[in-house]
Amino acid sequence: MIAKYVPILNWGRRYSRDRFGRDLTAAVIVTIMLIPQSLAYALLAGLPPEVGLYASILPLLGYAIFGSSTSLAVGPVAVVSLMTAAAVGRIAAEGTADYASAAIVLALLSGGILALMGLFRLGFVANFLSHPVIAGFITASGLIIATSQLGGLLGIQTHGHAMPELVASIVEHLGQINLYTLAVGMASLAVLAWVRLDMKKRLSSWGVPSGIATFLVRAAPAVVVLAAIAASAVFDLGGKGVALVGQVPQGIPLLSIPNVSLDLITVLIGPAFIISIVGFVESISVAQTLAAKKRERIDPDQELVGLGAANIFSGLGSGYPVTGGFARSVVNHDAGAATPAAGIFTAIGIAVATLLLTPFLALLPKATLAATIVVAVLALVDFSILKKTFTYSKADFTAVATTLFVTLIFGVEMGISLGVAASILIFLYRTSKPHTAVVGRVPGTEHFRNVLRHDVETRPEIISLRVDESLYFANARFLEDVILEKVTANPDTRHVILVCPAVNTIDMSALESLEAINERLKDMGIVFHLTEVKGPVMDRLKRSDFFAHLTGQVFLSQHEAIDTLSKMRSDSRPDTPISTSS
Amino acid sequence: MIAKYVPILNWGRRYSRDRFGRDLTAAVIVTIMLIPQSLAYALLAGLPPEVGLYASILPLLGYAIFGSSTSLAVGPVAVVSLMTAAAVGRIAAEGTADYASAAIVLALLSGGILALMGLFRLGFVANFLSHPVIAGFITASGLIIATSQLGGLLGIQTHGHAMPELVASIVEHLGQINLYTLAVGMASLAVLAWVRLDMKKRLSSWGVPSGIATFLVRAAPAVVVLAAIAASAVFDLGGKGVALVGQVPQGIPLLSIPNVSLDLITVLIGPAFIISIVGFVESISVAQTLAAKKRERIDPDQELVGLGAANIFSGLGSGYPVTGGFARSVVNHDAGAATPAAGIFTAIGIAVATLLLTPFLALLPKATLAATIVVAVLALVDFSILKKTFTYSKADFTAVATTLFVTLIFGVEMGISLGVAASILIFLYRTSKPHTAVVGRVPGTEHFRNVLRHDVETRPEIISLRVDESLYFANARFLEDVILEKVTANPDTRHVILVCPAVNTIDMSALESLEAINERLKDMGIVFHLTEVKGPVMDRLKRSDFFAHLTGQVFLSQHEAIDTLSKMRSDSRPDTPISTSS
């Protein structure tokens, strides 16, 4: 029973030597890749670089115990780091003890929220973040992050977590550019960009085997960091005004208890919730994609528990909010990771590196880390979603554009909140005016089609209206309106038939609208019928007293309805010829 | 063209002597009914009673010019009066000039909002107020109003616009009950309750013709007011501590310009929006019900313009927010009103009554007006919606209960806002886990049914999954999850077919999920097909590059799909027998 919630008890029992070998290989590669990223993303979050390393040790253990993906590699990621900076920056100044402490509290809150959502199986909440909203948000975040790193590349101070403030602060301090910093920054940027865009192809053309080439590409950023440290020492860059990481505390904090106040929790709980949802959505899609490649399945609620544990462990180890990273998870998967044990070995690797690295970190120019970030996040920026949604659906385009624009101008929290609100309102608006069609019989068949699109038979005394949407509060009044409009436009009407094959639910509002329609039609001497009502919808209607008042009948098929009603009418008065609309 | 927006230009041209007679009769009856209501509702809104009369003159002219219902009678109503008190009470104390001025600004803002919504055809916004939310809100408002009038009936001070504060203030002042006030209040209450519940039956049993009996019942509240004034004069009730209406300014203010500040607008715009929507929803359902009885149609957007004009006119005439009232509109309709001119005649009637009445109003005990309100609003209180929704749908029950509870405890604005939020979230939650069914062929037919409910044929290598809901962001990930679950549970799977007859839309999120499903199935060596895709959905999919990547086909019917895929398979390897599930 407990194994259901603690996956390590399952895979741990079946662990084998072969799996150990694969996990260890993957861990070595991920460790080398994760070190420069951890340092850089901590800087982006406004935290000392070593905090990035802390956030890459314990969280990996937490996820390995409780997570369900065999490929996911958790740790600091770009977007969550930006969101952390935006949330924590509101209550303390960067570099203060309060700032670091608030980041820890944010990780603990986020972990608690994720774990509770998992235990209560509330993973569906993440569904309210539509793909267009996420795409717009990630692109805007990438742009903001890249802009925020310009300061580091140029050696000037910047502030703000949205475009207007960032750009203004860059322009304002443009006169203070440090040329040595600029040189280090541009050199790092050039090398890293070349590594990402061209190095593998070049190595292949030199005859380097593909496996080795891939490994070298992944190790290159770490080599750039080491080279920058060496250059810093040789040329005394610190003495020339280049900002360095500076003295870093030795050792790894394994258990920290931050100062928590109710005020702090009140301020951070909202951002923690948003960070949790965004982190979860990013992580689950990577995990599901990689799981499918192994024909495995990810349980979203268990993933919530896994990520929750990772964040709680991050907080306990002086880290900050983490989630599953896209690039490093793909690397982990490609390198052959077979179980979450790969994460445990990576954590050990980072811990060892932390102990060995800290003496040298003091000399690392911040501009090199800024270059690492810029190269990583530019991959996030993708405007094609604007074009794609513009062609596919104006509603989705509006949601993307709103999210993108608001995030750039007003920041991450406002952007994601308004994006979600916009996509919900757009959806409600769309379903509030559902597609409806008056239908008639295709001559000689039992099929009924839209009178506007097909050559079909109708009868002047019968209006058959098909509604292509579930009936619920947002379109209940619309339905009343459409039916009254059709009826007042056709004074011969004696029967109105609502054709319901696409009606998946009828909520209380729609039920009352149907009752109102029935009453109003009765006042006009018109009988109201339903056809092709689905089983579950019918079951529910039977629980109300709707059928006690319904003036007409419920027919299984539209064909049966027209058959019966045509006969009824011919009994009561002379028949009129069937009219054919085109 | 202009006549489209000014309906009076249409019906005015066809006005006739017969219509004049009917409209005049209706106007006389409505006027007699409206006078005590106007006085009482103004008191409920925290305004001097004469303001209720002002709000029953110009607004009726405004609606007669721009409104589209031939039966609707506008003016002060109970729920909007309570909402006005709640909104204005936050920024000024009752009885001050600022309070009266803010009520006027509220009417102008509300009128402006309604008119703009009508011109921009935004009537659909009212759809977000679901029937259960309205029902819960009206019942809670009725209870709050009745409780708030206890003070008037007992002769004690009360304050607050939600239950906890109201009840506390009543309990606190219980020792200050004035026995004369109590006597007047209870006497008025008893007579009015008898009038409403028993008078008509009694008159009929005495042989009074039905028409006269109905008229007498409707005139009775006005008679009670006159009797209370007489009693007040004869017994010097004012001298005995009974609260009287007091000196009232003579004349009718025909054009007032209130003090408007940007601050005031900022505070009132939110409440004005909520009042507009609630008033519109109340009014449009009355108008539509009565229109259907005459086989007429109401244009919701024109109704917005009509109600907007009524409120702007109300503000200009020193009134406060108004809307169409249920009881008086039914009376207007029953009395034979043929055109909106009935409203013009009612306005003239109220104006005349105002000029004649004001000298006597000073003597009217407030307890009589409180009794009028209590009798009127108890008709609003209806707990049956709780039982009805509980049987029909737990989701709707949750929305009613939330609205009712929050309105009672935290007041009208919070109640309606949380009610709307709850009904939207509940709807999204419900559609986020749509009904799905694996389907198989009913032997010997072309019909496909749920394998769990019917004896149908399936093939081990084909999973046919029917989804009974539109695919959009809230259920996109759910779909990915369901399909991966089915596939990992059935290792023989070679084909997955998504059966889409109930899919009315596929938004961008769902499209990307379908692409992800397609890719993941491809990684597993499984082909992905669609069947029975609706025309509009297909048109939209063709605008994307989905079909360029789809590994399988789109079949017109599920039958065709199974036919084709079964043959494909038997070509490639030896056939296995068809299995029959029960």
Tab-separated table of N, CA and C in Angstrom, chain A residues 124 126-132 281 285 288-289 292-293 295 297-298 300 385 388-389 391-393 396 423-424 427-430 468-470 472-474 477 480-481 485 487-488 491 493 502 504 506-509 511-513 515 520 523-524 526 534 540-541 543-544, chain B residues 124 126-132 281 285 288-289 292-293 295 297-298 300 385 388-389 391-393 396 423-424 427-430 468-470 472-474 477 480-481 485 487-488 491 493 502 504 506-509 511-513 515 520 523-524 526 534 540-541 543-544:
chain	number	residue	atom	x	y	z
A	124	PHE	N	-5.581	18.051	-11.674
A	124	PHE	CA	-6.358	18.669	-12.760
A	124	PHE	C	-6.247	20.186	-12.748
A	126	ALA	N	-3.783	21.943	-12.878
A	126	ALA	CA	-2.798	22.337	-13.880
A	126	ALA	C	-3.422	22.449	-15.269
A	127	ASN	N	-4.571	21.804	-15.459
A	127	ASN	CA	-5.215	21.850	-16.775
A	127	ASN	C	-5.667	23.248	-17.156
A	128	PHE	N	-5.884	24.114	-16.141
A	128	PHE	CA	-6.393	25.445	-16.469
A	128	PHE	C	-5.333	26.294	-17.157
A	129	LEU	N	-4.087	25.812	-17.110
A	129	LEU	CA	-3.017	26.476	-17.853
A	129	LEU	C	-3.033	25.907	-19.267
A	130	SER	N	-3.644	26.622	-20.206
A	130	SER	CA	-3.744	26.071	-21.552
A	130	SER	C	-2.396	26.130	-22.266
A	131	HIS	N	-2.213	25.311	-23.277
A	131	HIS	CA	-0.949	25.304	-24.032
A	131	HIS	C	-0.597	26.700	-24.561
A	132	PRO	N	-1.548	27.429	-25.167
A	132	PRO	CA	-1.174	28.759	-25.660
A	132	PRO	C	-0.705	29.683	-24.536
A	281	VAL	N	3.596	21.842	-14.580
A	281	VAL	CA	3.206	21.695	-15.985
A	281	VAL	C	4.433	21.468	-16.863
A	285	SER	N	5.120	17.503	-18.649
A	285	SER	CA	5.113	17.247	-20.090
A	285	SER	C	6.430	16.606	-20.532
A	288	GLN	N	6.172	12.939	-19.336
A	288	GLN	CA	5.278	12.103	-20.138
A	288	GLN	C	5.885	11.784	-21.504
A	289	THR	N	6.532	12.799	-22.099
A	289	THR	CA	7.145	12.560	-23.407
A	289	THR	C	8.214	11.482	-23.317
A	292	ALA	N	6.791	7.932	-22.610
A	292	ALA	CA	6.194	7.275	-23.776
A	292	ALA	C	7.271	6.576	-24.598
A	293	LYS	N	8.466	7.179	-24.650
A	293	LYS	CA	9.547	6.556	-25.419
A	293	LYS	C	9.924	5.198	-24.839
A	295	ARG	N	7.629	3.347	-23.301
A	295	ARG	CA	6.312	2.711	-23.138
A	295	ARG	C	5.953	2.590	-21.662
A	297	ARG	N	4.177	4.783	-18.164
A	297	ARG	CA	3.147	5.772	-17.908
A	297	ARG	C	3.494	6.569	-16.655
A	298	ILE	N	3.225	7.885	-16.713
A	298	ILE	CA	3.477	8.755	-15.568
A	298	ILE	C	2.141	9.000	-14.867
A	300	PRO	N	0.216	11.547	-12.904
A	300	PRO	CA	0.383	12.979	-12.591
A	300	PRO	C	0.302	13.272	-11.096
A	385	ILE	N	4.330	30.226	-32.146
A	385	ILE	CA	3.015	29.941	-31.574
A	385	ILE	C	2.015	31.036	-31.961
A	388	LYS	N	0.985	30.153	-35.488
A	388	LYS	CA	0.247	28.898	-35.460
A	388	LYS	C	-1.181	29.113	-34.946
A	389	THR	N	-1.297	29.823	-33.823
A	389	THR	CA	-2.636	30.036	-33.279
A	389	THR	C	-3.429	31.007	-34.143
A	391	THR	N	-3.489	31.212	-37.319
A	391	THR	CA	-4.106	30.428	-38.396
A	391	THR	C	-5.186	29.512	-37.856
A	392	TYR	N	-4.917	28.900	-36.696
A	392	TYR	CA	-5.802	27.840	-36.221
A	392	TYR	C	-7.053	28.387	-35.550
A	393	SER	N	-6.905	29.396	-34.701
A	393	SER	CA	-8.054	29.844	-33.922
A	393	SER	C	-7.769	31.213	-33.309
A	396	ASP	N	-7.558	31.210	-29.443
A	396	ASP	CA	-6.282	30.800	-28.874
A	396	ASP	C	-5.217	31.877	-29.091
A	423	SER	N	-8.059	32.760	-21.091
A	423	SER	CA	-8.421	31.533	-21.795
A	423	SER	C	-9.738	30.957	-21.274
A	424	ILE	N	-10.005	31.123	-19.972
A	424	ILE	CA	-11.292	30.645	-19.439
A	424	ILE	C	-12.441	31.479	-20.016
A	427	PHE	N	-13.072	30.652	-23.610
A	427	PHE	CA	-13.757	29.368	-23.758
A	427	PHE	C	-15.241	29.510	-23.446
A	428	LEU	N	-15.552	30.208	-22.337
A	428	LEU	CA	-16.960	30.389	-21.975
A	428	LEU	C	-17.687	31.176	-23.066
A	429	TYR	N	-17.027	32.205	-23.593
A	429	TYR	CA	-17.657	33.004	-24.631
A	429	TYR	C	-17.959	32.143	-25.857
A	430	ARG	N	-16.970	31.308	-26.223
A	430	ARG	CA	-17.163	30.482	-27.414
A	430	ARG	C	-18.325	29.519	-27.239
A	468	ASP	N	-25.031	21.967	-31.262
A	468	ASP	CA	-23.765	21.219	-31.237
A	468	ASP	C	-22.917	21.611	-30.045
A	469	GLU	N	-23.466	21.478	-28.862
A	469	GLU	CA	-22.709	21.854	-27.665
A	469	GLU	C	-23.473	21.354	-26.451
A	470	SER	N	-22.757	21.077	-25.377
A	470	SER	CA	-23.437	20.801	-24.119
A	470	SER	C	-24.229	22.029	-23.722
A	472	TYR	N	-25.350	24.469	-20.873
A	472	TYR	CA	-25.009	24.851	-19.509
A	472	TYR	C	-25.192	26.354	-19.377
A	473	PHE	N	-24.901	26.864	-18.195
A	473	PHE	CA	-25.320	28.238	-17.892
A	473	PHE	C	-24.901	29.272	-18.928
A	474	ALA	N	-23.701	29.089	-19.513
A	474	ALA	CA	-23.217	30.132	-20.415
A	474	ALA	C	-24.009	30.181	-21.728
A	477	ARG	N	-29.387	30.860	-21.896
A	477	ARG	CA	-30.236	31.941	-22.388
A	477	ARG	C	-30.139	32.078	-23.907
A	480	GLU	N	-32.713	29.781	-25.354
A	480	GLU	CA	-34.058	30.368	-25.265
A	480	GLU	C	-34.260	31.355	-26.404
A	481	ASP	N	-33.236	32.144	-26.611
A	481	ASP	CA	-33.308	33.213	-27.586
A	481	ASP	C	-33.422	32.683	-29.008
A	485	GLU	N	-36.631	33.090	-31.475
A	485	GLU	CA	-36.408	33.785	-32.740
A	485	GLU	C	-36.957	32.963	-33.912
A	487	VAL	N	-39.189	30.619	-33.836
A	487	VAL	CA	-40.630	30.435	-33.737
A	487	VAL	C	-41.384	31.692	-34.154
A	488	THR	N	-40.912	32.869	-33.693
A	488	THR	CA	-41.625	34.094	-34.062
A	488	THR	C	-41.455	34.379	-35.555
A	491	PRO	N	-44.640	31.680	-38.244
A	491	PRO	CA	-45.917	31.652	-37.528
A	491	PRO	C	-46.664	30.321	-37.681
A	493	THR	N	-45.484	27.402	-37.116
A	493	THR	CA	-44.900	26.371	-36.262
A	493	THR	C	-45.907	25.769	-35.283
A	502	ALA	N	-25.265	15.922	-29.744
A	502	ALA	CA	-23.966	16.468	-29.310
A	502	ALA	C	-24.076	17.116	-27.937
A	504	ASN	N	-23.688	16.800	-24.333
A	504	ASN	CA	-23.066	15.867	-23.403
A	504	ASN	C	-23.514	16.063	-21.969
A	506	ILE	N	-26.481	18.589	-19.452
A	506	ILE	CA	-27.467	19.662	-19.303
A	506	ILE	C	-27.410	20.044	-17.836
A	507	ASP	N	-26.929	21.229	-17.523
A	507	ASP	CA	-26.837	21.595	-16.114
A	507	ASP	C	-28.152	22.233	-15.662
A	508	MET	N	-28.207	22.638	-14.388
A	508	MET	CA	-29.450	23.158	-13.813
A	508	MET	C	-29.942	24.399	-14.562
A	509	SER	N	-29.024	25.278	-14.954
A	509	SER	CA	-29.429	26.488	-15.678
A	509	SER	C	-30.086	26.109	-16.987
A	511	LEU	N	-31.444	23.248	-17.726
A	511	LEU	CA	-32.707	22.570	-17.436
A	511	LEU	C	-33.815	23.598	-17.235
A	512	GLU	N	-33.516	24.645	-16.457
A	512	GLU	CA	-34.542	25.672	-16.222
A	512	GLU	C	-34.853	26.430	-17.503
A	513	SER	N	-33.849	26.597	-18.364
A	513	SER	CA	-34.118	27.232	-19.653
A	513	SER	C	-35.021	26.343	-20.499
A	515	GLU	N	-37.187	24.283	-19.352
A	515	GLU	CA	-38.526	24.412	-18.760
A	515	GLU	C	-39.176	25.716	-19.199
A	520	ARG	N	-43.051	28.701	-22.504
A	520	ARG	CA	-43.312	29.784	-23.458
A	520	ARG	C	-43.922	29.238	-24.735
A	523	ASP	N	-47.476	28.534	-24.164
A	523	ASP	CA	-48.285	29.759	-24.261
A	523	ASP	C	-48.579	30.121	-25.711
A	524	MET	N	-47.718	29.701	-26.621
A	524	MET	CA	-47.903	30.013	-28.049
A	524	MET	C	-48.634	28.889	-28.772
A	526	ILE	N	-47.500	25.778	-29.053
A	526	ILE	CA	-46.514	24.955	-29.761
A	526	ILE	C	-46.032	23.839	-28.828
A	534	LYS	N	-28.709	11.677	-25.126
A	534	LYS	CA	-27.758	10.648	-24.696
A	534	LYS	C	-28.176	10.000	-23.378
A	540	ARG	N	-30.147	11.879	-15.986
A	540	ARG	CA	-30.167	13.039	-15.117
A	540	ARG	C	-31.511	13.768	-15.226
A	541	LEU	N	-31.991	13.928	-16.459
A	541	LEU	CA	-33.275	14.620	-16.655
A	541	LEU	C	-34.385	13.901	-15.893
A	543	ARG	N	-34.206	12.583	-13.122
A	543	ARG	CA	-34.153	12.914	-11.696
A	543	ARG	C	-34.862	14.237	-11.409
A	544	SER	N	-35.177	15.029	-12.450
A	544	SER	CA	-35.905	16.285	-12.263
A	544	SER	C	-37.377	16.041	-12.599
B	124	PHE	N	-24.167	38.747	-23.636
B	124	PHE	CA	-23.786	37.387	-23.222
B	124	PHE	C	-23.097	37.379	-21.858
B	126	ALA	N	-24.099	38.421	-19.201
B	126	ALA	CA	-25.088	38.029	-18.193
B	126	ALA	C	-25.201	36.514	-18.084
B	127	ASN	N	-24.775	35.801	-19.117
B	127	ASN	CA	-24.872	34.341	-19.095
B	127	ASN	C	-24.027	33.713	-18.009
B	128	PHE	N	-22.957	34.435	-17.585
B	128	PHE	CA	-22.068	33.834	-16.597
B	128	PHE	C	-22.739	33.734	-15.234
B	129	LEU	N	-23.887	34.417	-15.076
B	129	LEU	CA	-24.683	34.273	-13.861
B	129	LEU	C	-25.595	33.076	-14.073
B	130	SER	N	-25.215	31.922	-13.520
B	130	SER	CA	-26.027	30.726	-13.760
B	130	SER	C	-27.322	30.785	-12.946
B	131	HIS	N	-28.322	30.034	-13.363
B	131	HIS	CA	-29.594	30.023	-12.633
B	131	HIS	C	-29.402	29.665	-11.157
B	132	PRO	N	-28.630	28.620	-10.835
B	132	PRO	CA	-28.465	28.309	-9.406
B	132	PRO	C	-27.849	29.468	-8.628
B	281	VAL	N	-30.361	40.633	-15.564
B	281	VAL	CA	-30.795	39.232	-15.579
B	281	VAL	C	-32.212	39.099	-15.025
B	285	SER	N	-35.494	38.094	-17.771
B	285	SER	CA	-36.277	36.861	-17.692
B	285	SER	C	-37.763	37.167	-17.559
B	288	GLN	N	-38.853	38.272	-21.100
B	288	GLN	CA	-38.977	37.178	-22.067
B	288	GLN	C	-40.199	36.317	-21.788
B	289	THR	N	-40.455	36.064	-20.505
B	289	THR	CA	-41.620	35.254	-20.147
B	289	THR	C	-42.906	35.935	-20.616
B	292	ALA	N	-43.288	36.008	-24.491
B	292	ALA	CA	-43.704	34.743	-25.085
B	292	ALA	C	-45.222	34.594	-25.028
B	293	LYS	N	-45.826	35.102	-23.954
B	293	LYS	CA	-47.291	35.004	-23.832
B	293	LYS	C	-47.978	35.765	-24.963
B	295	ARG	N	-46.497	36.055	-27.918
B	295	ARG	CA	-45.771	35.576	-29.095
B	295	ARG	C	-44.883	36.669	-29.679
B	297	ARG	N	-40.897	38.707	-29.334
B	297	ARG	CA	-39.528	38.359	-28.996
B	297	ARG	C	-38.820	39.576	-28.416
B	298	ILE	N	-38.005	39.324	-27.390
B	298	ILE	CA	-37.227	40.394	-26.765
B	298	ILE	C	-35.812	40.321	-27.308
B	300	PRO	N	-32.226	40.913	-26.397
B	300	PRO	CA	-31.498	41.187	-25.151
B	300	PRO	C	-30.612	42.433	-25.241
B	385	ILE	N	-34.759	25.379	-4.258
B	385	ILE	CA	-33.665	25.225	-5.221
B	385	ILE	C	-32.561	24.347	-4.636
B	388	LYS	N	-33.844	20.831	-5.127
B	388	LYS	CA	-33.914	20.545	-6.560
B	388	LYS	C	-32.519	20.258	-7.131
B	389	THR	N	-31.558	21.134	-6.817
B	389	THR	CA	-30.207	20.926	-7.351
B	389	THR	C	-29.533	19.730	-6.687
B	391	THR	N	-30.852	16.952	-5.861
B	391	THR	CA	-31.275	15.750	-6.579
B	391	THR	C	-30.678	15.718	-7.982
B	392	TYR	N	-30.648	16.886	-8.630
B	392	TYR	CA	-30.302	16.906	-10.051
B	392	TYR	C	-28.803	16.826	-10.289
B	393	SER	N	-28.037	17.577	-9.518
B	393	SER	CA	-26.599	17.658	-9.823
B	393	SER	C	-25.849	18.265	-8.650
B	396	ASP	N	-24.260	21.718	-9.365
B	396	ASP	CA	-25.145	22.872	-9.260
B	396	ASP	C	-25.489	23.158	-7.802
B	423	SER	N	-19.306	28.612	-10.030
B	423	SER	CA	-19.979	27.881	-11.108
B	423	SER	C	-19.059	27.710	-12.309
B	424	ILE	N	-18.189	28.684	-12.566
B	424	ILE	CA	-17.234	28.528	-13.674
B	424	ILE	C	-16.231	27.417	-13.363
B	427	PHE	N	-17.803	24.024	-13.607
B	427	PHE	CA	-18.010	23.612	-15.003
B	427	PHE	C	-16.693	23.131	-15.621
B	428	LEU	N	-15.628	23.896	-15.387
B	428	LEU	CA	-14.335	23.505	-15.951
B	428	LEU	C	-13.893	22.162	-15.372
B	429	TYR	N	-14.117	21.978	-14.071
B	429	TYR	CA	-13.716	20.724	-13.448
B	429	TYR	C	-14.465	19.552	-14.071
B	430	ARG	N	-15.794	19.761	-14.271
B	430	ARG	CA	-16.601	18.681	-14.826
B	430	ARG	C	-16.149	18.300	-16.222
B	468	ASP	N	-16.797	11.856	-24.949
B	468	ASP	CA	-18.080	12.549	-25.017
B	468	ASP	C	-17.967	13.986	-24.538
B	469	GLU	N	-17.100	14.754	-25.166
B	469	GLU	CA	-16.921	16.150	-24.755
B	469	GLU	C	-16.049	16.826	-25.796
B	470	SER	N	-16.224	18.132	-25.930
B	470	SER	CA	-15.290	18.893	-26.745
B	470	SER	C	-13.904	18.774	-26.135
B	472	TYR	N	-10.589	20.554	-25.150
B	472	TYR	CA	-10.025	21.889	-24.949
B	472	TYR	C	-9.078	21.837	-23.775
B	473	PHE	N	-8.497	22.996	-23.456
B	473	PHE	CA	-7.363	22.985	-22.529
B	473	PHE	C	-7.626	22.241	-21.221
B	474	ALA	N	-8.873	22.338	-20.708
B	474	ALA	CA	-9.118	21.739	-19.394
B	474	ALA	C	-9.099	20.216	-19.431
B	477	ARG	N	-4.881	17.346	-21.253
B	477	ARG	CA	-3.923	16.442	-20.612
B	477	ARG	C	-4.610	15.162	-20.130
B	480	GLU	N	-4.527	12.741	-22.969
B	480	GLU	CA	-3.202	12.124	-23.108
B	480	GLU	C	-3.063	10.976	-22.118
B	481	ASP	N	-3.516	11.269	-20.896
B	481	ASP	CA	-3.369	10.322	-19.805
B	481	ASP	C	-4.200	9.072	-20.025
B	485	GLU	N	-2.775	5.317	-20.629
B	485	GLU	CA	-3.158	4.292	-19.663
B	485	GLU	C	-3.687	3.043	-20.376
B	487	VAL	N	-3.185	2.129	-23.421
B	487	VAL	CA	-2.178	1.498	-24.272
B	487	VAL	C	-1.178	0.707	-23.439
B	488	THR	N	-0.733	1.275	-22.323
B	488	THR	CA	0.237	0.543	-21.512
B	488	THR	C	-0.418	-0.679	-20.883
B	491	PRO	N	-0.660	-4.477	-24.073
B	491	PRO	CA	0.592	-4.491	-24.843
B	491	PRO	C	0.410	-4.925	-26.299
B	493	THR	N	-1.658	-3.699	-28.390
B	493	THR	CA	-2.220	-2.604	-29.182
B	493	THR	C	-1.335	-2.228	-30.375
B	502	ALA	N	-18.969	13.378	-30.608
B	502	ALA	CA	-19.442	14.371	-29.641
B	502	ALA	C	-18.408	15.469	-29.408
B	504	ASN	N	-17.212	18.796	-30.274
B	504	ASN	CA	-17.713	19.960	-31.000
B	504	ASN	C	-16.624	20.966	-31.338
B	506	ILE	N	-12.039	21.527	-31.039
B	506	ILE	CA	-10.703	21.110	-30.598
B	506	ILE	C	-9.886	22.380	-30.553
B	507	ASP	N	-9.520	22.831	-29.377
B	507	ASP	CA	-8.754	24.077	-29.317
B	507	ASP	C	-7.257	23.783	-29.455
B	508	MET	N	-6.453	24.847	-29.414
B	508	MET	CA	-5.017	24.702	-29.656
B	508	MET	C	-4.375	23.749	-28.651
B	509	SER	N	-4.786	23.825	-27.387
B	509	SER	CA	-4.212	22.940	-26.376
B	509	SER	C	-4.504	21.494	-26.716
B	511	LEU	N	-5.272	20.316	-29.654
B	511	LEU	CA	-4.551	19.965	-30.883
B	511	LEU	C	-3.128	19.534	-30.537
B	512	GLU	N	-2.477	20.320	-29.666
B	512	GLU	CA	-1.104	19.967	-29.299
B	512	GLU	C	-1.063	18.655	-28.516
B	513	SER	N	-2.118	18.404	-27.730
B	513	SER	CA	-2.176	17.118	-27.031
B	513	SER	C	-2.338	15.981	-28.024
B	515	GLU	N	-1.260	15.989	-31.046
B	515	GLU	CA	0.058	15.828	-31.666
B	515	GLU	C	0.995	15.054	-30.756
B	520	ARG	N	3.829	10.120	-29.256
B	520	ARG	CA	4.144	9.110	-28.238
B	520	ARG	C	3.736	7.719	-28.720
B	523	ASP	N	6.273	6.474	-31.074
B	523	ASP	CA	7.431	5.922	-30.361
B	523	ASP	C	7.168	4.497	-29.878
B	524	MET	N	5.889	4.176	-29.647
B	524	MET	CA	5.542	2.833	-29.177
B	524	MET	C	5.195	1.902	-30.324
B	526	ILE	N	2.677	2.367	-32.414
B	526	ILE	CA	1.217	2.283	-32.531
B	526	ILE	C	0.727	3.386	-33.470
B	534	LYS	N	-16.452	15.859	-36.820
B	534	LYS	CA	-17.476	16.769	-37.360
B	534	LYS	C	-16.879	17.727	-38.391
B	540	ARG	N	-11.147	23.059	-39.250
B	540	ARG	CA	-10.142	23.736	-38.435
B	540	ARG	C	-8.845	22.932	-38.384
B	541	LEU	N	-8.970	21.616	-38.218
B	541	LEU	CA	-7.763	20.776	-38.169
B	541	LEU	C	-6.957	20.919	-39.452
B	543	ARG	N	-6.490	23.464	-41.102
B	543	ARG	CA	-5.711	24.706	-41.074
B	543	ARG	C	-4.402	24.531	-40.315
B	544	SER	N	-4.259	23.445	-39.577
B	544	SER	CA	-3.004	23.183	-38.864
B	544	SER	C	-2.201	22.166	-39.676
